[in-house]
C-alpha cells in the first residue's frame, strides 16, 4: 500500500480529490501510522539506544563499547543461562502437564473435568505478582505456611519446602505456564475428530497405539506452537524471579535489565538496551517460527463433518485423574490464596496464633496510597478500553486488508508479543523522552498509558481475535448491502455482536494492567505509583503483612468488578435474546430501521 | 462365515434417544442397509457392531463369536473384531499419505512388508486410485478421499465392512458414481456389509435387504423391492417416497385388493392392501406422485396421462403446474380439500393439460400403485 506519486504542481484541490478517490484504499493508513508510532518507533529507538552513551533525553555521543563489553560479563552469561534454563524447563513441564489436563478435561468423563478450564483461566488472569508473593508466603523456608503445616504434622525436622530456590522458582513459573499452555491446547484437543480415532480402532490398532500414531501427530502443530509461546513467556517472566529469585541470588535476563537501570550508578542504559534487544530478537524469531508452525495447522482439519464427541470412560484411572486435578487446584490456586488471606491478618507472617486487621488499616494510611489506587483504577479502565478498541480494529482490519498489508500488520503486532514489560518500559522511555515536546510526558501517567497499552495489546488481541473469528463476514456484508457505511456496519453489527467478548477482554486487560509491575517500577516516580508498585515496595521493605493486605484488597476489588461486570453481561444477554424469539437471529441493527424510515 | 446377529440389543443415551431390543440377522456376503431419518438409531446400531459403542443390553455375534454380551459384561474392543469401516467424514488421517492410510490396517495386523505393499496397490487399484499413493489426503478431492477411505476399509480383506453414510458428504453426481463403484466392489469381494444411510436411492441400489428404522426400532425389513412396493406402515411409505396421502373408509377387502370410499367421491376406488385391513376401518391411501395420471373430466374414454388407465379416479382442480425438466409437477386439490402432487412425464403433457390451471380434471390412481394401509398402522 505505497502512497501514489504526489507531485508538487498538484494544488490542494486536486490533492483533495485524489485523496477522496483513494479514500477507500487509504483507510488503513491512520491505523498503520498509529501502530508505527506506538509499536515500531519505540522498538527502533530501543535498538538505537544500544549505541547511545547518555540516558534517554540527554545529549550524548555514540559508542559500541557497552555492546562489545557484553560477552565479557560472566554475570550476564549466568543470567542468560538462568533465563534459558528456566524457560526450557518450565515449558517442558507445562506442555506435558497442560496436555494431560487438556486430555482429562476435553476427552474424558471425569467428574472434576469441569474444574480444569475455570482454574486455568483464573491462574492465567491472575497477575504474576499475586503468585510471586502468594507462593513466597506459602513456601518460604522460614515463615511459609506449607512449612509450618509440615512441621506441625511431622515434627520440626519435616521436609522443608523452599520456593525461594531454583526448583521453587521453576515450579511457580511452570504453574503459570501450564495454565497458559492449557488454554492454547484445549481447543486443539476438543477439535480432535473422534472419527480419526475410530478409524484407527476399527483398523485393528488399540487405544494406546491410536494415541501414539494418530492423536499425537495430529496435535503436533498445536503442541509445538504452544511450546514456543510458553518458552517466550518463560524468557519474559519478571515479577516472579524478582520476588522469589532475589532471595536465592538467582538473576535472569529481565531482572538483570531492571538491575542495570535501577540499581547501577550511573544507570547503564546502553547495556540494558542491548540485553533488551537480545530478548526481543529471540522472542520475535520464536514468534515467527510459531506463526509458521500454527499456520500449517490447516492440515488438521481435512475432515468433512465432525462426528459426535464421545467422552472416554476412564474407569479405574478416573481416581488418579481426579486426584491430579484436585492436587493442581490445591497447589496452584488454594495454596497461595489461603496463604495471602492468612498472611494479611497475622501480625507476623507465618505465626498462626494471632488475628489482626492492622495491616489493612495501616496500608491505606501510607503516603500516596489513595493516589496510587486512583491511578491504578484509571489505568486499568482506560488502558483496557484503549487496548481492546485497538485490538478489535486490528482484528477487523486483518480480515479486510489485502495480503501484503495484512502481513505488514502481523509483523508490527509481533512487537508487543516479543517485548516483555520491562523492555517495553525502557523502549517507551527511549522513544518519547528523547523527543522535544514529548519530553514533558515523562513522569506523568501518560507515559504509563503508552507503555501499558503495548504491554496489554497481546492479551487484548487474543480476546479480540477470538471474538471476531465468531462473526461471519457475511453479517457485515449484509449490513453494507443494506446501505450502511463501513464504520457504521462495524459499529452496528460487529460492535454489538462482540460486546460481551469485548467486555470480557476489557476486564482481562484491566487485571493485567492493574497487576503489571515492570512498567510502574521503571516509569513511575516517587509520587506516581500504582498499587502494584506499592505492593512491591512494601515487600522489599520487609512489610510483608501490609503488602499482602494491599494485594488481597486489590484482588477483592478486581473480583467485585468482575462479578458486577458479569451481572451486567447477563442483563445484556437477556435483553438481546428477547427480541430474537420467533425472529431470525439478526442483531438489532438500526440499519434496517433507518432504511424503512 | 461372517454373519452378524444382534440379539435383543439395546443402547440408550439417557436423552430418550437410543435403540430398544434390536433383533437383526445378516447373512454371510449379504449387503444389508439400515435406512432411516437422522436420530433413528441406525448409526448407533452400526457403531455397536463396530465396537465403538458398548450396548447396554442384549448380545452381538460376529460369525460364531460373541463380541458383546451385556448380560455377561463381555465386550470385545473394535481393534479385535477384524472389520473395515468407511466413515461419513472419511476420517483419513491428514498426517499420513494415501499409502500409509491404506496400509494402516495391514500394519496393525502385522502383515509382512511386501504383502502390505501388494495389498495397498491392489486396494487402490480396485477403487481406481492407482498412482495416488504418495499424495496427502488434503491434496485429493472429496470423491477421491472417499475412495481412499474405501480402499483402507478393504485393504486387510476383512469379512465384514461397515459403512456410515459414506456418500452423504458428496455432490449428487459423485454420489451416483461411487454408489455404482461400491456395488461393483461388493460383487467382486462378496464381503458382508452393513450400510447406514438416509437416502432411499442408495438403499435401493445397494441393498440385498433393507431395514427401515424409526425411533430405535425396526419398522419394516425385507428386500428393497418388497419395502418399496409394499410399505406396511405410513412412516415407511412416506420415507420411501409415497408423497401423496388421502384418508378413506374401507368398504370391503378381497384378497390383496380393497374397495375404499373417499369423502366427496361417488364411485369407490380400488387399492392394493399391504397389511391387515378390515371393512369399516379408516385407511390411509398412499401413492407416488409419478404414478398418478391425469385425464379430462368427466372420464369419457381413455385417460390422457396414463395409457390403458382404468377409471380408478377422482375429480381434482389444478392449482399450479411447474416444469421440472423431464416432467411437469401438478398441484391438485380434491373435493375434500386434500392436496395431491402428480408428476406427469413431459412427453405426455398435452397443451390442453398444461393450460388447465384452474380447471377440473380427473386424477387416475392405478389400483396397483395405490396402497391402502389401516390408519392405525
XYZ file of C-alpha atoms in Angstrom, chain A residues 193-196 198-206 209-210 213-214 217-218 299-300 302-305 308 310 313, chain B residues 43-44 47 50 52-53 78-79 83 85 87-89 91-96 104-105 107-109 138 145 152 169:
56
model
C -12.083 -35.573 15.260
C -13.253 -38.654 17.051
C -13.718 -40.336 13.664
C -9.933 -40.300 13.203
C -12.473 -44.633 15.474
C -10.968 -45.323 12.066
C -7.745 -46.397 13.740
C -9.548 -48.599 16.256
C -11.558 -50.465 13.612
C -8.342 -50.858 11.621
C -7.132 -53.029 14.460
C -4.915 -50.663 16.469
C -5.618 -50.448 20.185
C -1.367 -47.251 19.712
C -4.043 -44.890 18.450
C 0.110 -42.972 15.951
C -2.949 -40.773 15.346
C 0.904 -36.470 15.256
C -2.376 -34.594 14.777
C -3.875 -29.679 7.515
C -5.514 -30.913 10.673
C -9.344 -32.263 6.487
C -12.454 -33.999 7.695
C -15.902 -33.062 6.468
C -18.450 -33.113 9.219
C -20.483 -36.518 17.741
C -17.989 -39.172 22.892
C -14.709 -43.568 30.216
C -25.654 -45.098 13.252
C -25.735 -46.172 16.884
C -21.223 -48.283 15.985
C -18.092 -51.960 15.176
C -17.233 -48.135 19.052
C -20.230 -48.168 21.404
C -13.106 -52.613 17.960
C -9.453 -53.372 17.215
C -13.671 -55.301 10.480
C -15.305 -49.265 8.214
C -16.889 -43.091 7.823
C -19.177 -40.254 6.840
C -16.343 -37.731 7.300
C -11.684 -39.902 8.655
C -8.495 -40.055 6.616
C -5.504 -39.238 8.792
C -4.210 -35.951 7.415
C -0.625 -36.555 8.544
C -0.265 -39.760 6.526
C -2.556 -48.870 8.383
C -4.993 -51.775 8.946
C 0.357 -52.998 9.605
C -1.953 -53.258 12.606
C -2.424 -56.908 11.666
C -5.697 -32.789 1.671
C -10.869 -39.050 -0.365
C -8.481 -48.562 3.574
C -20.789 -35.502 2.008
